[in-house]
Amino acid sequence: MITERRSPNGGERVRMGGAAALEKLIPVALAFGAGVFLARRKVVPAEASKAFADYAFLFAVPCYLFGNIYAADLAALFDWRAIGGYAAAAALAVAAVAAASAAAGLRDPRAVALRVMAGVQVNTAYFAVPVFITFFGTAAPIFPVLLFQVCVLSLVVIAIMELGRTGPGSGGGPARRLGRAVSASLVTPLVLACNAGILLNLLSVHVPEVVLDGAAFVGDSASPVALFALGLHLGGIGLDVRGTTREELALIGFKCVAFPLLAWAVCGALFGVRGEWLTYLVLIAAMPTPQNLFIFAQRYDVGVDLSAAVVIKSSLVALLLLPLWLQTLSP
């Protein structure tokens, strides 16, 4: 079966079907696989993955987000029923992971928050954006979820980490540490780019065409560079499948299977989301654990090894399950 979808920002229709979905995986696999291959062969040092990732995260993806949000139809982009459904599904997922962590005997709030992030947050910049661009021709459906994730979910996790932090840089009372958490969450390049695009769009401020063309030129590199960086990282550290712990399996299974199914049920059955938006939300929920998990773990010295394993293994599982989700969600 082949269906046609129109992107929520009024873009061109994208033909989707089983064979088409597999064909569209080729550039994803090429960029990701090239990174793995070149790192394993030591042609490109695995340590270079940080430079590529920083370029994507700090510059290319924000340029893409700014230009596309500025030009988007915000009324169509911010479907409040869809966003509310996803937020409700995320809240239930947070409660489920927190309860499971407590039942397993975890008492450190930071350790619980880290596992919540592993099971509920999604890799938007390095995984979801390139995947959506490849399959749908736009990453617009990710924007509202990205803002919700950074401004709500990440803020809660960072707040818990800051409040429970010890050692250097942990000075100040709870209010000061909470202020650091809020500022750290809101001044990331991704959030600044999204907010700038929304503000200028709403105010109908004219942005010179040369600026938008420049942002589009840089933004077009976000997808392959982000996937290439992820491949370099994976090729450098390797993948120890045999050493996977039960906790890692549980978190990866929840992130890559249970959470998207929960999003499907909550958004579809409870909030009445249908059609392309239901497909978008389930696919976003099926994206792997974000690399920020490992960054947070290192910064706050909690669950570093677990974080590294879940980020890499969930990325591989999500990539393998992607054709199945696309085929299942196609009408």
Coordinates of C-alpha atoms in Angstrom, one line a residue:
M1 CA 0.0 0.0 0.0
I2 CA 1.2 3.5 -0.8
T3 CA -0.3 6.5 0.8
E4 CA 0.2 10.3 0.4
R5 CA 0.8 12.6 3.4
R6 CA 0.9 16.4 3.5
S7 CA 3.3 17.9 6.0
P8 CA 1.6 20.0 8.7
N9 CA 3.4 23.1 7.5
G10 CA 1.7 22.9 4.1
G11 CA 4.7 21.2 2.4
E12 CA 4.6 18.8 -0.5
R13 CA 2.9 15.5 -0.3
V14 CA 5.2 12.6 0.6
R15 CA 4.4 9.2 -0.8
M16 CA 4.8 6.5 1.8
G17 CA 4.5 2.7 1.7
G18 CA 6.4 -0.4 2.7
A19 CA 8.9 -0.4 -0.2
A20 CA 9.2 3.4 -0.1
A21 CA 9.9 3.3 3.6
L22 CA 12.8 0.9 3.1
E23 CA 14.1 2.9 0.2
K24 CA 14.1 6.0 2.4
L25 CA 16.2 4.2 5.0
I26 CA 19.1 4.0 2.5
P27 CA 20.4 7.6 3.1
V28 CA 19.9 7.2 6.9
A29 CA 21.8 3.9 6.9
L30 CA 24.5 5.4 4.6
A31 CA 25.3 8.4 6.7
F32 CA 25.1 6.4 10.0
G33 CA 26.9 3.4 8.6
A34 CA 29.7 5.5 7.1
G35 CA 30.4 6.9 10.5
V36 CA 30.6 3.4 12.0
F37 CA 32.8 2.1 9.2
L38 CA 35.2 5.0 9.1
A39 CA 35.6 5.0 12.9
R40 CA 36.2 1.2 13.0
R41 CA 38.8 1.5 10.3
K42 CA 40.3 4.5 12.1
V43 CA 40.1 6.6 8.9
V44 CA 38.3 9.2 10.9
P45 CA 39.0 9.2 14.7
A46 CA 36.0 8.4 16.8
E47 CA 36.8 11.4 19.0
A48 CA 35.9 13.6 16.0
S49 CA 32.2 12.6 16.6
K50 CA 32.1 15.3 19.3
A51 CA 33.1 18.0 16.8
F52 CA 30.5 16.8 14.3
A53 CA 27.8 16.5 17.0
D54 CA 28.6 20.0 18.3
Y55 CA 28.3 21.4 14.8
A56 CA 24.9 19.8 14.4
F57 CA 23.6 20.6 17.8
L58 CA 25.0 24.2 18.2
F59 CA 24.6 25.4 14.6
A60 CA 23.1 23.3 11.9
V61 CA 20.0 22.0 13.7
P62 CA 19.2 25.5 15.2
C63 CA 19.5 27.0 11.7
Y64 CA 17.1 24.4 10.3
L65 CA 14.6 24.9 13.1
F66 CA 14.7 28.7 12.9
G67 CA 14.1 28.9 9.1
N68 CA 11.3 26.3 9.1
I69 CA 9.5 27.6 12.1
Y70 CA 9.6 31.2 10.8
A71 CA 8.1 30.0 7.5
A72 CA 5.6 27.6 9.0
D73 CA 1.8 27.9 9.5
L74 CA 1.9 27.9 13.3
A75 CA -1.9 27.3 13.6
A76 CA -1.4 24.0 11.8
L77 CA 1.9 23.3 13.4
F78 CA 0.7 23.6 17.0
D79 CA -2.1 21.1 17.1
W80 CA -3.0 21.5 20.8
R81 CA -5.0 18.2 20.9
A82 CA -1.9 16.4 19.6
I83 CA 0.5 18.2 21.9
G84 CA -1.9 17.6 24.9
G85 CA -2.1 13.9 24.0
Y86 CA 1.7 13.6 23.8
A87 CA 2.2 15.5 27.1
A88 CA -0.4 13.2 28.8
A89 CA 1.4 10.1 27.4
A90 CA 4.8 11.4 28.6
A91 CA 3.4 12.1 32.1
L92 CA 2.1 8.6 32.4
A93 CA 5.5 7.3 31.1
V94 CA 7.3 9.4 33.7
A95 CA 5.1 8.0 36.5
A96 CA 5.7 4.4 35.2
V97 CA 9.5 4.7 35.1
A98 CA 9.7 6.5 38.5
A99 CA 7.5 3.8 40.1
A100 CA 9.5 1.0 38.6
S101 CA 12.7 2.6 39.7
A102 CA 11.4 3.0 43.3
A103 CA 10.2 -0.6 43.3
A104 CA 13.7 -1.7 42.3
G105 CA 15.1 0.0 45.4
L106 CA 16.4 3.3 44.0
R107 CA 16.2 6.1 46.6
D108 CA 18.5 8.7 45.0
P109 CA 16.2 11.2 43.3
R110 CA 19.0 11.9 40.7
A111 CA 19.2 8.3 39.8
V112 CA 15.5 8.1 39.3
A113 CA 15.4 11.3 37.3
L114 CA 18.2 9.9 35.0
R115 CA 16.1 6.7 34.3
V116 CA 13.0 8.8 33.7
M117 CA 15.0 10.8 31.1
A118 CA 16.3 7.5 29.6
G119 CA 12.8 6.1 29.2
V120 CA 10.8 9.1 28.2
Q121 CA 12.9 11.8 26.5
V122 CA 13.7 11.4 22.8
N123 CA 16.7 12.1 20.6
T124 CA 15.3 15.0 18.6
A125 CA 18.3 16.8 17.2
Y126 CA 20.5 13.8 16.2
F127 CA 17.9 11.2 15.3
A128 CA 14.3 12.5 14.9
V129 CA 15.1 15.5 12.8
P130 CA 17.1 13.6 10.2
V131 CA 14.6 10.7 10.2
F132 CA 11.6 13.1 9.7
I133 CA 13.4 15.0 6.9
T134 CA 14.2 11.8 5.1
F135 CA 10.7 10.2 5.4
F136 CA 8.4 13.2 5.4
G137 CA 10.4 16.0 3.8
T138 CA 10.0 18.1 7.0
A139 CA 10.8 18.0 10.7
A140 CA 8.1 20.5 11.5
P141 CA 6.0 18.0 13.6
I142 CA 9.0 17.7 16.0
F143 CA 9.1 21.4 16.9
P144 CA 6.2 21.5 19.5
V145 CA 7.4 18.3 21.1
L146 CA 10.9 19.6 21.2
L147 CA 9.8 22.7 23.0
F148 CA 7.7 20.6 25.5
Q149 CA 10.6 18.3 26.1
V150 CA 13.2 21.0 26.7
C151 CA 11.1 23.5 28.5
V152 CA 9.2 20.9 30.7
L153 CA 10.8 17.4 30.8
S154 CA 14.4 18.5 30.7
L155 CA 13.7 21.4 33.1
V156 CA 12.4 18.9 35.7
V157 CA 15.3 16.5 35.3
I158 CA 17.9 19.3 35.5
A159 CA 16.2 20.8 38.5
I160 CA 16.3 17.5 40.4
M161 CA 20.0 17.0 39.3
E162 CA 20.9 20.6 40.5
L163 CA 19.1 20.3 43.8
G164 CA 20.8 17.0 44.6
R165 CA 24.2 18.1 43.3
T166 CA 27.3 17.9 45.6
G167 CA 30.9 18.9 45.1
P168 CA 32.4 21.8 43.0
G169 CA 29.8 24.1 41.5
S170 CA 27.0 23.0 43.8
G171 CA 27.1 26.1 46.0
G172 CA 24.1 28.2 46.8
G173 CA 20.7 27.5 48.2
P174 CA 17.8 25.6 46.5
A175 CA 16.5 28.8 44.8
R176 CA 19.9 29.6 43.2
R177 CA 20.4 26.0 42.0
L178 CA 16.9 25.9 40.6
G179 CA 17.6 29.2 38.8
R180 CA 20.7 27.6 37.2
A181 CA 18.5 24.7 36.1
V182 CA 16.0 27.0 34.5
S183 CA 18.6 29.1 32.7
A184 CA 20.5 26.0 31.5
S185 CA 17.3 24.6 30.0
L186 CA 16.1 27.8 28.3
V187 CA 19.3 29.1 26.7
T188 CA 20.2 26.0 24.6
P189 CA 20.6 26.9 20.9
L190 CA 17.7 24.6 20.0
V191 CA 15.3 26.4 22.3
L192 CA 16.6 29.9 21.3
A193 CA 16.2 29.1 17.6
C194 CA 12.6 27.7 18.1
N195 CA 11.6 30.7 20.2
A196 CA 13.1 33.2 17.8
G197 CA 11.4 31.6 14.8
I198 CA 8.0 31.6 16.7
L199 CA 8.4 35.2 17.8
L200 CA 9.3 36.6 14.4
N201 CA 6.6 34.5 12.8
L202 CA 3.9 35.8 15.1
L203 CA 5.1 39.4 14.8
S204 CA 5.3 39.1 11.0
V205 CA 8.8 40.5 11.1
H206 CA 10.5 40.5 7.7
V207 CA 13.7 38.4 7.7
P208 CA 15.9 39.1 4.7
E209 CA 15.8 36.3 2.1
V210 CA 19.6 36.1 2.2
V211 CA 19.4 35.2 5.9
L212 CA 16.8 32.5 5.3
D213 CA 18.7 31.1 2.4
G214 CA 21.9 30.9 4.6
A215 CA 20.0 29.2 7.4
A216 CA 18.5 26.7 4.9
F217 CA 22.0 26.0 3.4
V218 CA 23.4 25.3 6.8
G219 CA 20.3 23.5 8.0
D220 CA 20.4 21.1 5.1
S221 CA 23.6 19.6 6.5
A222 CA 22.1 18.9 9.9
S223 CA 20.6 15.5 9.0
P224 CA 23.6 13.8 7.5
V225 CA 26.1 15.3 9.9
A226 CA 24.1 14.3 12.9
L227 CA 23.7 10.7 11.7
F228 CA 27.4 10.6 10.8
A229 CA 28.4 11.8 14.2
L230 CA 26.2 9.2 15.9
G231 CA 27.8 6.5 13.7
L232 CA 31.3 7.7 14.6
H233 CA 30.5 7.5 18.3
L234 CA 29.1 4.0 18.0
G235 CA 32.0 2.8 15.9
G236 CA 34.5 4.2 18.4
I237 CA 33.1 2.7 21.6
G238 CA 31.8 -0.6 20.1
L239 CA 28.6 -2.4 21.2
D240 CA 28.7 -5.0 23.9
V241 CA 25.5 -6.8 23.4
R242 CA 26.4 -9.7 25.6
G243 CA 27.0 -7.4 28.5
T244 CA 23.6 -5.8 28.4
T245 CA 22.0 -5.8 31.9
R246 CA 18.4 -6.4 32.7
E247 CA 18.0 -2.7 33.7
E248 CA 19.4 -1.7 30.3
L249 CA 17.0 -4.1 28.5
A250 CA 14.0 -2.7 30.5
L251 CA 14.8 0.9 29.8
I252 CA 15.5 0.2 26.1
G253 CA 12.3 -1.9 25.7
F254 CA 10.3 0.8 27.5
K255 CA 11.8 3.6 25.3
C256 CA 11.6 1.9 22.0
V257 CA 8.4 -0.1 22.3
A258 CA 6.3 0.6 25.4
F259 CA 6.4 4.4 25.2
P260 CA 5.4 4.7 21.5
L261 CA 2.6 2.2 22.2
L262 CA 1.5 4.3 25.1
A263 CA 1.6 7.4 23.0
W264 CA -0.5 5.6 20.3
A265 CA -3.1 4.6 22.9
V266 CA -3.3 7.9 24.8
C267 CA -3.2 10.2 21.7
G268 CA -5.5 8.0 19.6
A269 CA -8.0 6.6 22.1
L270 CA -8.2 9.3 24.7
F271 CA -7.5 12.5 22.8
G272 CA -8.9 11.5 19.4
V273 CA -5.8 12.3 17.4
R274 CA -6.0 10.8 14.0
G275 CA -4.2 10.6 10.6
E276 CA -0.8 12.0 10.1
W277 CA -0.5 13.6 13.5
L278 CA -0.9 10.2 15.2
T279 CA 1.8 8.8 13.0
Y280 CA 4.1 11.7 13.8
L281 CA 3.6 11.4 17.6
V282 CA 4.1 7.7 17.7
L283 CA 7.3 7.9 15.6
I284 CA 8.6 10.7 17.8
A285 CA 8.0 8.6 20.9
A286 CA 9.8 5.7 19.2
M287 CA 13.0 7.7 18.8
P288 CA 15.9 6.6 21.0
T289 CA 17.2 8.0 24.2
P290 CA 19.0 11.4 23.7
Q291 CA 22.7 11.8 23.9
N292 CA 22.1 14.5 26.5
L293 CA 21.5 11.7 28.9
F294 CA 25.2 10.8 28.8
I295 CA 26.1 14.5 29.1
F296 CA 23.9 14.9 32.2
A297 CA 25.2 11.7 33.7
Q298 CA 28.8 12.9 33.4
R299 CA 28.0 16.4 34.6
Y300 CA 26.2 15.2 37.7
D301 CA 28.3 12.0 38.2
V302 CA 25.4 9.5 38.3
G303 CA 24.8 6.4 36.2
V304 CA 27.5 7.2 33.6
D305 CA 28.0 3.6 32.3
L306 CA 24.3 3.0 32.2
S307 CA 23.7 6.2 30.3
A308 CA 26.3 5.4 27.7
A309 CA 24.9 1.9 27.1
V310 CA 21.3 3.0 26.9
V311 CA 22.0 5.9 24.5
I312 CA 23.9 3.7 22.0
K313 CA 21.8 0.5 22.2
S314 CA 18.5 2.4 22.1
S315 CA 19.7 4.2 19.0
L316 CA 20.5 0.9 17.3
V317 CA 17.2 -0.7 18.3
A318 CA 15.2 2.4 17.2
L319 CA 16.9 2.3 13.8
L320 CA 16.1 -1.4 13.4
L321 CA 12.5 -0.9 14.5
L322 CA 11.9 2.1 12.3
P323 CA 10.7 0.2 9.2
L324 CA 8.3 -1.7 11.3
W325 CA 6.8 1.4 12.9
L326 CA 6.5 3.1 9.5
Q327 CA 4.8 0.0 8.0
T328 CA 2.4 -0.4 11.0
L329 CA 1.4 3.3 11.0
S330 CA 0.8 3.6 7.3
P331 CA -3.0 3.5 6.6

